[in-house]
Amino acid sequence: MNKKTKTIIWAVLVFLAISIAGYAFSYLSFTPDRGFPAQKPEVLRTSFFWLLAFYTHISFGGIALLTGVFQFSEKLRKRVVLHRTLGKIYLISILLGGLAGFALSLFAEGGIIAKVGFNLLAVTWLLTSWLAYSSIRNRDIEAHRHWMIRSYAACCAAIALRMILPFELAVLQMDFNTAYQIVAWACWVPNMILAEMYIRSQKQVQFA
């Protein structure tokens, strides 16, 4: 993959990350009677625990999307202080957003299939991010870059979900439960496979 192709992919990721993060932040009007919360049973919409998990997840998930994508810019990585600051914000956001996502997965629609899918996504997001942090603490830069790619691939589940689910519902005319069971896995497993294929094909990972 040449540098021009990498730059184009990175630019597309930046656009998608900004778009989805903006969508997530639009929920911060804290009105549970609109959008995603409005689709939930009243027992959840009025639950302090569920609402706390939801708003924590979308807030810090959006921040992770934004800070993570810019970590793949070679120019930004050369600004060491900024790179480290954004990295810390990214990891803290994943810690909070991932734990909140784990909690939300326990209440996911679509039965056990969807619950397990989103549950494992949260675990994968947290684990890969921890390994990215652990590797840089051990000054293993190559491993850090690889784990960061895996971490951000899991983070991009937020993007994939909002592309796949509308397609399932509007184009394929699937019922919501079936669509949600599929997207609970399809939004992140292919991401991880593609990330792994890319890592194995590249000795060094540089995007823009």
Short mmCIF file of C-alpha atoms in Angstrom, two decimals:
data_model
loop_
_atom_site.label_atom_id
_atom_site.label_comp_id
_atom_site.label_asym_id
_atom_site.label_seq_id
_atom_site.Cartn_x
_atom_site.Cartn_y
_atom_site.Cartn_z
CA MET A 1 0.00 0.00 0.00
CA ASN A 2 1.61 3.26 -1.11
CA LYS A 3 1.60 6.52 0.82
CA LYS A 4 -1.10 8.12 -1.36
CA THR A 5 -3.50 5.25 -0.70
CA LYS A 6 -2.78 5.40 3.02
CA THR A 7 -3.46 9.15 3.03
CA ILE A 8 -6.80 8.67 1.25
CA ILE A 9 -7.85 5.95 3.71
CA TRP A 10 -6.83 8.15 6.63
CA ALA A 11 -8.76 11.12 5.22
CA VAL A 12 -11.89 8.98 4.85
CA LEU A 13 -11.46 7.75 8.43
CA VAL A 14 -11.13 11.34 9.66
CA PHE A 15 -14.36 12.30 7.88
CA LEU A 16 -16.25 9.28 9.26
CA ALA A 17 -14.85 9.75 12.77
CA ILE A 18 -15.90 13.41 12.86
CA SER A 19 -19.34 12.56 11.46
CA ILE A 20 -20.09 9.74 13.90
CA ALA A 21 -18.61 11.61 16.87
CA GLY A 22 -20.80 14.59 15.98
CA TYR A 23 -23.82 12.30 15.84
CA ALA A 24 -22.91 10.86 19.25
CA PHE A 25 -22.45 14.32 20.78
CA SER A 26 -25.89 15.35 19.51
CA TYR A 27 -27.33 13.10 22.23
CA LEU A 28 -25.79 15.30 24.89
CA SER A 29 -28.93 17.39 24.95
CA PHE A 30 -29.87 14.68 27.49
CA THR A 31 -33.36 14.08 26.14
CA PRO A 32 -34.03 10.33 26.45
CA ASP A 33 -37.32 10.66 24.58
CA ARG A 34 -35.55 10.98 21.20
CA GLY A 35 -33.32 8.78 19.07
CA PHE A 36 -31.80 5.58 20.44
CA PRO A 37 -33.00 5.92 24.08
CA ALA A 38 -36.58 6.48 22.89
CA GLN A 39 -36.55 2.99 21.36
CA LYS A 40 -35.83 1.41 24.72
CA PRO A 41 -38.42 0.20 27.25
CA GLU A 42 -39.47 2.80 29.80
CA VAL A 43 -37.76 0.83 32.56
CA LEU A 44 -34.41 1.60 30.88
CA ARG A 45 -35.22 5.15 29.79
CA THR A 46 -35.96 6.01 33.40
CA SER A 47 -33.06 4.02 34.86
CA PHE A 48 -30.24 6.18 36.25
CA PHE A 49 -27.75 3.32 35.76
CA TRP A 50 -28.66 2.74 32.10
CA LEU A 51 -28.73 6.46 31.27
CA LEU A 52 -25.39 7.00 32.99
CA ALA A 53 -23.86 4.12 31.02
CA PHE A 54 -25.40 5.37 27.76
CA TYR A 55 -24.25 8.99 28.05
CA THR A 56 -20.82 7.92 29.30
CA HIS A 57 -20.43 5.52 26.38
CA ILE A 58 -21.43 7.95 23.63
CA SER A 59 -19.49 10.87 25.14
CA PHE A 60 -16.18 9.11 25.64
CA GLY A 61 -16.67 6.88 22.61
CA GLY A 62 -16.96 10.01 20.48
CA ILE A 63 -13.83 11.48 22.07
CA ALA A 64 -11.95 8.22 21.43
CA LEU A 65 -13.00 8.25 17.77
CA LEU A 66 -11.71 11.80 17.33
CA THR A 67 -8.46 11.54 19.26
CA GLY A 68 -7.63 8.07 17.96
CA VAL A 69 -7.81 8.84 14.26
CA PHE A 70 -5.31 11.68 14.51
CA GLN A 71 -2.80 9.41 16.22
CA PHE A 72 -2.23 7.78 12.84
CA SER A 73 -0.84 10.98 11.36
CA GLU A 74 2.93 10.80 11.01
CA LYS A 75 3.20 14.59 11.21
CA LEU A 76 1.27 14.64 14.48
CA ARG A 77 3.32 11.79 15.95
CA LYS A 78 6.44 13.90 15.46
CA ARG A 79 4.93 16.44 17.86
CA VAL A 80 5.66 14.21 20.82
CA VAL A 81 3.92 16.21 23.56
CA LEU A 82 0.70 16.49 21.54
CA HIS A 83 0.87 12.82 20.54
CA ARG A 84 1.24 11.73 24.16
CA THR A 85 -1.52 14.06 25.36
CA LEU A 86 -3.98 12.80 22.76
CA GLY A 87 -2.91 9.26 23.56
CA LYS A 88 -3.74 9.73 27.23
CA ILE A 89 -7.12 11.25 26.37
CA TYR A 90 -7.78 8.33 23.99
CA LEU A 91 -6.95 5.68 26.59
CA ILE A 92 -8.95 7.34 29.37
CA SER A 93 -11.89 7.71 26.99
CA ILE A 94 -11.72 4.02 26.11
CA LEU A 95 -11.52 3.01 29.75
CA LEU A 96 -14.70 4.94 30.56
CA GLY A 97 -16.47 4.35 27.25
CA GLY A 98 -15.52 0.67 27.18
CA LEU A 99 -16.72 -0.06 30.70
CA ALA A 100 -19.95 1.79 29.95
CA GLY A 101 -20.30 -0.16 26.70
CA PHE A 102 -19.84 -3.41 28.61
CA ALA A 103 -22.65 -2.38 30.96
CA LEU A 104 -24.92 -1.45 28.03
CA SER A 105 -24.27 -4.79 26.33
CA LEU A 106 -26.03 -6.52 29.21
CA PHE A 107 -29.26 -4.79 28.14
CA ALA A 108 -28.84 -5.07 24.36
CA GLU A 109 -31.81 -6.08 22.29
CA GLY A 110 -31.53 -9.17 20.09
CA GLY A 111 -31.16 -11.68 22.89
CA ILE A 112 -28.01 -13.52 23.97
CA ILE A 113 -26.45 -13.38 20.48
CA ALA A 114 -26.42 -9.58 20.43
CA LYS A 115 -25.49 -9.31 24.11
CA VAL A 116 -22.43 -11.54 23.69
CA GLY A 117 -21.41 -9.75 20.49
CA PHE A 118 -21.41 -6.32 22.09
CA ASN A 119 -19.94 -7.72 25.29
CA LEU A 120 -16.94 -9.16 23.47
CA LEU A 121 -16.56 -5.93 21.51
CA ALA A 122 -16.22 -3.99 24.76
CA VAL A 123 -13.70 -6.51 26.11
CA THR A 124 -11.70 -6.42 22.86
CA TRP A 125 -11.67 -2.62 22.86
CA LEU A 126 -10.45 -2.46 26.44
CA LEU A 127 -7.90 -5.26 26.07
CA THR A 128 -6.27 -4.04 22.85
CA SER A 129 -6.04 -0.53 24.26
CA TRP A 130 -4.43 -1.79 27.45
CA LEU A 131 -1.89 -3.77 25.40
CA ALA A 132 -1.16 -0.65 23.31
CA TYR A 133 -0.47 1.27 26.52
CA SER A 134 1.54 -1.56 28.06
CA SER A 135 3.73 -1.94 24.98
CA ILE A 136 4.64 1.75 24.84
CA ARG A 137 5.43 1.69 28.55
CA ASN A 138 7.88 -1.08 27.68
CA ARG A 139 9.24 1.11 24.85
CA ASP A 140 8.16 -1.40 22.20
CA ILE A 141 7.09 1.12 19.55
CA GLU A 142 6.27 -1.42 16.83
CA ALA A 143 4.03 -3.45 19.14
CA HIS A 144 2.43 -0.22 20.34
CA ARG A 145 1.54 0.78 16.79
CA HIS A 146 0.11 -2.64 16.05
CA TRP A 147 -2.04 -2.72 19.17
CA MET A 148 -3.19 0.83 18.46
CA ILE A 149 -4.42 -0.30 15.05
CA ARG A 150 -6.32 -3.17 16.67
CA SER A 151 -7.69 -0.81 19.32
CA TYR A 152 -8.89 1.71 16.77
CA ALA A 153 -10.34 -1.06 14.61
CA ALA A 154 -12.53 -1.95 17.59
CA CYS A 155 -13.29 1.74 18.10
CA CYS A 156 -14.48 1.95 14.48
CA ALA A 157 -17.30 -0.45 15.35
CA ALA A 158 -19.23 2.75 16.09
CA ILE A 159 -18.82 3.77 12.44
CA ALA A 160 -19.57 0.34 10.99
CA LEU A 161 -22.68 -0.14 13.13
CA ARG A 162 -24.22 3.09 11.85
CA MET A 163 -23.55 2.03 8.28
CA ILE A 164 -24.60 -1.61 8.49
CA LEU A 165 -27.76 -1.35 10.61
CA PRO A 166 -29.59 1.17 8.38
CA PHE A 167 -28.67 -0.98 5.36
CA GLU A 168 -30.12 -4.07 7.03
CA LEU A 169 -33.32 -2.30 7.98
CA ALA A 170 -33.95 -0.04 4.97
CA VAL A 171 -32.50 -2.05 2.08
CA LEU A 172 -32.68 -5.67 3.21
CA GLN A 173 -35.94 -5.08 5.10
CA MET A 174 -34.79 -7.25 8.01
CA ASP A 175 -36.63 -7.29 11.30
CA PHE A 176 -34.84 -5.32 14.00
CA ASN A 177 -33.90 -8.23 16.27
CA THR A 178 -32.28 -10.22 13.47
CA ALA A 179 -30.51 -7.14 12.14
CA TYR A 180 -29.23 -6.28 15.61
CA GLN A 181 -27.94 -9.81 16.20
CA ILE A 182 -25.96 -9.62 12.96
CA VAL A 183 -24.62 -6.09 13.44
CA ALA A 184 -23.50 -6.90 17.00
CA TRP A 185 -20.79 -9.03 15.37
CA ALA A 186 -20.52 -7.53 11.89
CA CYS A 187 -19.65 -4.06 13.19
CA TRP A 188 -16.34 -5.20 14.68
CA VAL A 189 -15.20 -8.72 13.76
CA PRO A 190 -14.42 -7.81 10.12
CA ASN A 191 -12.61 -4.69 11.38
CA MET A 192 -10.33 -6.83 13.52
CA ILE A 193 -9.65 -9.25 10.68
CA LEU A 194 -8.77 -6.43 8.27
CA ALA A 195 -6.56 -4.80 10.90
CA GLU A 196 -4.71 -8.06 11.47
CA MET A 197 -4.25 -8.60 7.73
CA TYR A 198 -2.85 -5.10 7.40
CA ILE A 199 -0.49 -5.48 10.36
CA ARG A 200 0.88 -8.72 8.97
CA SER A 201 1.44 -7.17 5.55
CA GLN A 202 3.34 -4.14 6.84
CA LYS A 203 6.62 -3.96 8.70
CA GLN A 204 5.91 -0.39 9.77
CA VAL A 205 2.55 1.31 10.12
CA GLN A 206 2.32 4.88 8.91
CA PHE A 207 -0.81 6.47 7.57
CA ALA A 208 -0.62 10.15 6.74
#
